[in-house]
Amino acid sequence: MGATIRRERVGTTAGHRGQGPTDVDAYTLDTGEGLAVVVWTYGAQLVEVLVPDREGRTGNVVVRLADLGGYQDRATNPYVGSTVGRYCRCVAGGRFRLDGVEHRLDRNDGDHHIHGGALGFDRYVWRAEAERADGVLSLRLRLDSPDGDQGYPGALSAEVVYRVSGEGTLAFEYRATTTASTIVGLTNHAYWNLAGGGRIDGQLLALNASRAVVFDDELIPLPGPPADLTGSPLDHRAPQPIGDRRLDNCFVLDGPDWAARLHDPASGRTMRVVTDQPAVGVYSADGFAGRRRSGICLEAGPLPDAPNRADYPPVRLDPGETYRHRTVHHFSAR
């Protein structure tokens, strides 16, 4: 069986501000060589990643919800598999300044802004176009965000491309342009579980990071540089079991060679992550109601509250520029 792309209707959204009731499609990108990926146009979200284990048995290695209603229910859906934006981290106080002008964002996390606001990119149906070229299956999804959306300046045109190859790779490629100076940081919020179910505690995590952001009690970065992790329980430069520790941290990457590795000893599945982004957010799903520790988020992207931190890599996007972000997941089994 060769590579195929399938499309099917999964439901219709109820609609909300700026977008009425809209049909939602599921696209299956199947390499025919073991790796297959399912993406929905609602939230441009990753719903399934089917990967063989060491015995050749295929299993889904991302947490998924039962139906469209589950994905639309923000009270019970903590961004499962969603494309998150315009800014995928926190913004302290829900405000930032550009060129002396203060911009106030939707405060959807107490006094703060997170993951693009209450009506972020995860809440919209994206336009989709699939293609097959040179042995790679691609799904291109686009969304237009108007000036002032959730408080962000500038009309933003955003795009995410999922690329799947028979060599066992899944790539996320993000682009965006703007009509006015703004901030951008996009990522995917998948919950990974290489066992295909159960808890993640026994899986081995390695991170190419010797430093991590230091947060206050509201997960806002404290003043000062990231902390040196040498000798601490958070030092994952060598693989170690996730265990029962709560992880909700942002790790500053030491270089572009690799970002993270996850391995499940029981199934033999391994995932290696490479990104051009400066940091990886790691979350062990301890607050996922009813699905606690069912997956681990490895969110490549900017640093939290970077719009308010001159000491962090910049996240500004100006007219005439193009925002770009590429993260690749390599799958294997041993």
Short mmCIF file of C-alpha atoms in Angstrom, two decimals:
data_model
loop_
_atom_site.label_atom_id
_atom_site.label_comp_id
_atom_site.label_asym_id
_atom_site.label_seq_id
_atom_site.Cartn_x
_atom_site.Cartn_y
_atom_site.Cartn_z
CA MET A 1 0.00 0.00 0.00
CA GLY A 2 1.40 3.38 -1.00
CA ALA A 3 1.16 6.79 0.59
CA THR A 4 -2.34 8.26 0.79
CA ILE A 5 -4.12 11.43 1.91
CA ARG A 6 -7.72 11.08 3.10
CA ARG A 7 -10.22 13.76 4.05
CA GLU A 8 -13.46 13.32 5.99
CA ARG A 9 -15.97 15.55 7.77
CA VAL A 10 -15.96 15.27 11.58
CA GLY A 11 -18.60 17.86 12.48
CA THR A 12 -19.55 21.53 12.51
CA THR A 13 -18.57 24.13 15.07
CA ALA A 14 -21.16 26.23 16.88
CA GLY A 15 -19.27 29.35 15.79
CA HIS A 16 -18.19 32.37 17.78
CA ARG A 17 -16.91 35.91 17.32
CA GLY A 18 -15.73 36.49 13.77
CA GLN A 19 -16.45 32.96 12.56
CA GLY A 20 -19.90 31.44 12.23
CA PRO A 21 -20.77 27.74 12.22
CA THR A 22 -18.02 26.06 10.18
CA ASP A 23 -17.46 22.51 8.94
CA VAL A 24 -14.45 20.72 10.41
CA ASP A 25 -12.45 18.21 8.37
CA ALA A 26 -9.99 15.50 9.39
CA TYR A 27 -6.99 14.86 7.14
CA THR A 28 -5.08 11.59 7.39
CA LEU A 29 -1.53 11.67 6.01
CA ASP A 30 -0.53 8.00 5.74
CA THR A 31 2.95 7.17 4.49
CA GLY A 32 2.04 3.51 3.96
CA GLU A 33 5.29 2.67 5.76
CA GLY A 34 4.04 2.70 9.35
CA LEU A 35 3.81 6.43 10.16
CA ALA A 36 0.41 8.10 9.76
CA VAL A 37 -0.79 11.46 11.09
CA VAL A 38 -4.33 12.79 11.59
CA VAL A 39 -4.90 16.56 11.68
CA TRP A 40 -8.19 18.42 12.15
CA THR A 41 -8.87 21.85 10.73
CA TYR A 42 -10.37 22.97 14.06
CA GLY A 43 -7.43 24.47 15.93
CA ALA A 44 -5.09 23.09 13.20
CA GLN A 45 -4.67 20.35 15.75
CA LEU A 46 -2.72 17.16 15.81
CA VAL A 47 -5.20 14.41 16.70
CA GLU A 48 -3.29 11.19 16.08
CA VAL A 49 0.30 10.15 15.33
CA LEU A 50 0.39 6.43 14.52
CA VAL A 51 3.86 4.92 15.03
CA PRO A 52 5.01 1.27 15.01
CA ASP A 53 6.65 -0.25 18.09
CA ARG A 54 9.63 -2.65 18.01
CA GLU A 55 7.29 -5.50 16.99
CA GLY A 56 5.74 -3.47 14.17
CA ARG A 57 2.46 -2.90 16.04
CA THR A 58 1.07 0.57 15.39
CA GLY A 59 -0.24 2.79 18.19
CA ASN A 60 -1.28 6.41 18.62
CA VAL A 61 1.42 8.31 20.54
CA VAL A 62 -0.48 11.55 21.23
CA VAL A 63 -3.41 12.06 23.57
CA ARG A 64 -6.67 12.59 21.68
CA LEU A 65 -10.20 13.47 22.70
CA ALA A 66 -13.32 11.55 21.73
CA ASP A 67 -15.03 14.03 19.42
CA LEU A 68 -15.27 17.63 18.19
CA GLY A 69 -17.37 18.62 21.19
CA GLY A 70 -14.55 17.60 23.49
CA TYR A 71 -12.07 19.75 21.62
CA GLN A 72 -14.41 22.74 21.71
CA ASP A 73 -14.95 22.50 25.48
CA ARG A 74 -12.18 24.68 26.91
CA ALA A 75 -13.22 23.78 30.47
CA THR A 76 -12.06 20.20 29.93
CA ASN A 77 -9.63 20.54 26.98
CA PRO A 78 -6.18 21.89 27.94
CA TYR A 79 -5.16 22.73 24.34
CA VAL A 80 -4.86 19.04 23.37
CA GLY A 81 -2.87 18.92 20.11
CA SER A 82 -3.74 22.52 19.22
CA THR A 83 -1.75 25.03 17.22
CA VAL A 84 -1.33 27.78 19.82
CA GLY A 85 -1.00 31.52 19.09
CA ARG A 86 -0.64 34.35 18.47
CA TYR A 87 1.78 34.04 21.38
CA CYS A 88 2.18 30.57 22.83
CA ARG A 89 3.56 31.52 26.23
CA CYS A 90 2.48 33.83 29.04
CA VAL A 91 2.51 37.63 28.86
CA ALA A 92 2.71 39.08 32.36
CA GLY A 93 -0.15 41.37 33.30
CA GLY A 94 -1.62 40.84 29.83
CA ARG A 95 0.31 43.80 28.45
CA PHE A 96 3.46 44.70 26.53
CA ARG A 97 4.94 47.78 24.84
CA LEU A 98 6.11 48.31 21.27
CA ASP A 99 7.67 51.60 20.19
CA GLY A 100 6.40 53.26 23.35
CA VAL A 101 2.78 52.13 22.86
CA GLU A 102 1.22 49.80 25.42
CA HIS A 103 -0.94 46.98 24.10
CA ARG A 104 -3.36 45.20 26.41
CA LEU A 105 -4.19 41.58 25.72
CA ASP A 106 -7.04 39.36 26.85
CA ARG A 107 -6.36 38.20 30.41
CA ASN A 108 -7.39 34.56 30.32
CA ASP A 109 -5.10 33.31 33.10
CA GLY A 110 -5.88 35.35 36.19
CA ASP A 111 -4.09 38.68 35.73
CA HIS A 112 -2.10 37.32 32.81
CA HIS A 113 -2.40 36.37 29.15
CA ILE A 114 -1.51 32.88 27.91
CA HIS A 115 -1.58 30.90 24.66
CA GLY A 116 -3.18 33.68 22.61
CA GLY A 117 -6.18 34.44 24.83
CA ALA A 118 -9.63 32.97 25.37
CA LEU A 119 -10.21 33.03 21.60
CA GLY A 120 -6.74 32.07 20.46
CA PHE A 121 -5.79 30.23 17.30
CA ASP A 122 -6.85 26.93 18.88
CA ARG A 123 -10.51 28.07 18.77
CA TYR A 124 -10.82 28.63 15.01
CA VAL A 125 -11.25 26.47 11.93
CA TRP A 126 -8.27 26.89 9.61
CA ARG A 127 -8.34 26.68 5.80
CA ALA A 128 -6.58 23.55 4.59
CA GLU A 129 -4.84 22.33 1.45
CA ALA A 130 -3.13 18.93 1.15
CA GLU A 131 -0.44 17.91 -1.30
CA ARG A 132 1.96 15.08 -2.09
CA ALA A 133 5.37 15.76 -3.58
CA ASP A 134 8.71 13.94 -3.65
CA GLY A 135 7.51 11.28 -1.21
CA VAL A 136 6.40 13.82 1.42
CA LEU A 137 2.77 14.31 2.45
CA SER A 138 1.90 17.87 3.47
CA LEU A 139 -1.09 19.66 4.93
CA ARG A 140 -1.00 23.45 4.77
CA LEU A 141 -3.40 25.30 7.09
CA ARG A 142 -3.99 29.06 7.06
CA LEU A 143 -5.73 31.52 9.39
CA ASP A 144 -6.21 35.30 9.21
CA SER A 145 -6.29 37.14 12.53
CA PRO A 146 -7.64 40.73 12.36
CA ASP A 147 -5.99 43.79 13.86
CA GLY A 148 -6.89 43.95 17.57
CA ASP A 149 -7.70 40.24 17.86
CA GLN A 150 -7.34 39.43 21.60
CA GLY A 151 -5.60 42.82 21.87
CA TYR A 152 -2.75 42.09 19.46
CA PRO A 153 -1.79 44.86 17.02
CA GLY A 154 -1.71 44.24 13.29
CA ALA A 155 -3.65 41.92 11.01
CA LEU A 156 -1.74 38.64 11.04
CA SER A 157 -1.73 35.98 8.33
CA ALA A 158 -0.61 32.70 9.90
CA GLU A 159 0.26 29.35 8.38
CA VAL A 160 1.26 25.95 9.70
CA VAL A 161 2.39 23.07 7.48
CA TYR A 162 2.48 19.47 8.70
CA ARG A 163 4.94 17.39 6.66
CA VAL A 164 5.11 13.60 7.00
CA SER A 165 7.72 11.39 5.35
CA GLY A 166 8.18 7.65 4.98
CA GLU A 167 11.50 8.04 6.79
CA GLY A 168 9.58 8.43 10.04
CA THR A 169 9.55 12.20 10.40
CA LEU A 170 6.81 14.69 11.24
CA ALA A 171 7.69 18.35 10.73
CA PHE A 172 5.84 21.45 11.92
CA GLU A 173 6.56 24.55 9.83
CA TYR A 174 5.10 27.90 10.88
CA ARG A 175 5.03 31.21 9.03
CA ALA A 176 3.32 34.55 9.66
CA THR A 177 3.21 38.09 8.27
CA THR A 178 1.68 41.23 9.75
CA THR A 179 0.34 44.64 8.70
CA ALA A 180 1.71 46.35 11.83
CA SER A 181 4.45 45.69 14.35
CA THR A 182 3.34 42.90 16.68
CA ILE A 183 4.57 39.84 18.59
CA VAL A 184 4.39 36.23 17.41
CA GLY A 185 5.26 32.82 18.84
CA LEU A 186 3.52 29.69 17.54
CA THR A 187 3.79 26.09 18.71
CA ASN A 188 1.93 22.80 18.92
CA HIS A 189 0.46 21.65 22.25
CA ALA A 190 0.42 17.87 21.72
CA TYR A 191 0.58 15.57 24.75
CA TRP A 192 3.04 12.79 23.81
CA ASN A 193 2.87 9.26 25.18
CA LEU A 194 5.06 6.79 23.31
CA ALA A 195 3.45 3.83 25.11
CA GLY A 196 0.16 4.66 23.39
CA GLY A 197 -1.70 4.96 26.71
CA GLY A 198 -1.38 4.86 30.48
CA ARG A 199 0.92 7.14 32.49
CA ILE A 200 4.15 8.64 31.23
CA ASP A 201 6.12 8.03 34.44
CA GLY A 202 8.26 5.17 33.10
CA GLN A 203 9.32 6.90 29.89
CA LEU A 204 12.83 8.37 29.59
CA LEU A 205 13.25 12.08 28.84
CA ALA A 206 16.42 13.84 27.70
CA LEU A 207 16.70 17.59 27.06
CA ASN A 208 19.53 19.53 25.44
CA ALA A 209 19.35 22.19 28.14
CA SER A 210 21.60 23.18 31.02
CA ARG A 211 19.37 26.11 32.05
CA ALA A 212 15.68 26.71 32.78
CA VAL A 213 13.52 29.76 33.40
CA VAL A 214 12.84 30.56 37.06
CA PHE A 215 9.14 31.22 37.70
CA ASP A 216 7.12 32.78 40.49
CA ASP A 217 4.01 31.12 41.94
CA GLU A 218 1.94 32.32 38.94
CA LEU A 219 4.41 30.89 36.40
CA ILE A 220 5.70 34.34 35.44
CA PRO A 221 9.49 34.51 34.92
CA LEU A 222 11.39 36.17 37.77
CA PRO A 223 13.99 38.86 37.03
CA GLY A 224 17.44 37.58 36.24
CA PRO A 225 18.94 34.91 34.02
CA PRO A 226 17.74 31.31 33.68
CA ALA A 227 18.96 28.96 36.40
CA ASP A 228 21.87 26.55 35.97
CA LEU A 229 20.46 23.03 36.24
CA THR A 230 23.74 21.20 36.81
CA GLY A 231 23.26 18.56 39.49
CA SER A 232 19.57 19.35 40.00
CA PRO A 233 16.61 17.00 39.43
CA LEU A 234 15.74 19.08 36.34
CA ASP A 235 19.05 18.31 34.64
CA HIS A 236 17.87 16.01 31.84
CA ARG A 237 20.92 16.25 29.60
CA ALA A 238 21.28 12.52 30.21
CA PRO A 239 18.06 10.49 29.84
CA GLN A 240 16.19 9.86 33.06
CA PRO A 241 12.72 8.52 33.88
CA ILE A 242 10.02 11.16 34.09
CA GLY A 243 8.85 9.49 37.31
CA ASP A 244 6.04 11.02 39.34
CA ARG A 245 7.58 14.53 39.45
CA ARG A 246 5.47 17.43 38.27
CA LEU A 247 7.09 19.16 35.31
CA ASP A 248 5.91 22.61 34.25
CA ASN A 249 9.10 24.31 33.13
CA CYS A 250 10.68 26.14 30.22
CA PHE A 251 14.12 24.82 29.31
CA VAL A 252 16.59 27.06 27.43
CA LEU A 253 18.26 24.98 24.72
CA ASP A 254 22.04 24.73 24.58
CA GLY A 255 22.14 24.49 20.79
CA PRO A 256 20.34 23.53 17.57
CA ASP A 257 21.64 19.96 17.22
CA TRP A 258 18.72 18.49 19.14
CA ALA A 259 16.10 19.65 21.62
CA ALA A 260 14.55 16.59 23.27
CA ARG A 261 14.46 12.80 23.20
CA LEU A 262 11.66 10.66 24.59
CA HIS A 263 11.89 6.87 24.85
CA ASP A 264 9.43 4.24 26.03
CA PRO A 265 11.31 1.09 27.13
CA ALA A 266 8.20 -1.11 26.97
CA SER A 267 7.33 -0.44 23.32
CA GLY A 268 10.79 0.54 22.13
CA ARG A 269 9.48 3.72 20.55
CA THR A 270 11.80 6.74 20.52
CA MET A 271 11.10 10.32 19.46
CA ARG A 272 13.89 12.80 18.76
CA VAL A 273 12.96 16.50 18.47
CA VAL A 274 15.01 19.10 16.57
CA THR A 275 13.99 22.77 16.43
CA ASP A 276 15.24 26.22 15.44
CA GLN A 277 13.56 27.74 18.51
CA PRO A 278 15.39 28.88 21.69
CA ALA A 279 13.38 26.92 24.26
CA VAL A 280 11.15 23.93 24.97
CA GLY A 281 8.24 24.09 27.39
CA VAL A 282 7.75 20.79 29.23
CA TYR A 283 4.48 19.97 30.99
CA SER A 284 3.61 16.60 32.55
CA ALA A 285 -0.18 17.08 32.40
CA ASP A 286 -0.67 17.01 36.17
CA GLY A 287 -3.58 19.44 35.82
CA PHE A 288 -5.33 17.54 33.01
CA ALA A 289 -8.64 16.63 34.67
CA GLY A 290 -9.43 12.94 34.27
CA ARG A 291 -6.27 12.31 32.21
CA ARG A 292 -3.56 13.23 34.70
CA ARG A 293 -0.04 12.36 33.50
CA SER A 294 -1.45 10.81 30.34
CA GLY A 295 1.07 12.64 28.17
CA ILE A 296 3.94 15.11 28.22
CA CYS A 297 4.03 18.38 26.27
CA LEU A 298 7.29 19.31 24.52
CA GLU A 299 6.48 22.77 23.16
CA ALA A 300 9.26 24.32 21.08
CA GLY A 301 9.01 28.10 20.91
CA PRO A 302 10.03 31.43 22.44
CA LEU A 303 10.65 32.11 26.11
CA PRO A 304 7.72 33.05 28.37
CA ASP A 305 7.00 36.77 28.75
CA ALA A 306 9.63 37.56 26.12
CA PRO A 307 7.64 40.62 24.92
CA ASN A 308 8.48 42.23 28.29
CA ARG A 309 12.06 40.95 28.62
CA ALA A 310 14.87 42.70 26.78
CA ASP A 311 17.24 39.95 27.96
CA TYR A 312 15.30 37.22 26.10
CA PRO A 313 15.44 36.49 22.35
CA PRO A 314 13.08 38.93 20.60
CA VAL A 315 9.60 37.94 19.41
CA ARG A 316 8.77 41.10 17.46
CA LEU A 317 7.48 40.87 13.89
CA ASP A 318 7.35 43.94 11.64
CA PRO A 319 5.60 44.52 8.29
CA GLY A 320 7.67 43.17 5.41
CA GLU A 321 9.18 40.43 7.58
CA THR A 322 8.18 36.76 7.82
CA TYR A 323 8.03 34.85 11.08
CA ARG A 324 9.40 31.31 10.69
CA HIS A 325 9.60 28.33 13.01
CA ARG A 326 10.47 24.72 12.16
CA THR A 327 10.37 21.73 14.51
CA VAL A 328 10.91 18.13 13.39
CA HIS A 329 9.98 14.92 15.26
CA HIS A 330 11.96 11.81 14.26
CA PHE A 331 10.39 8.45 15.20
CA SER A 332 12.05 5.07 15.52
CA ALA A 333 11.77 1.85 17.53
CA ARG A 334 14.45 -0.31 19.11
#
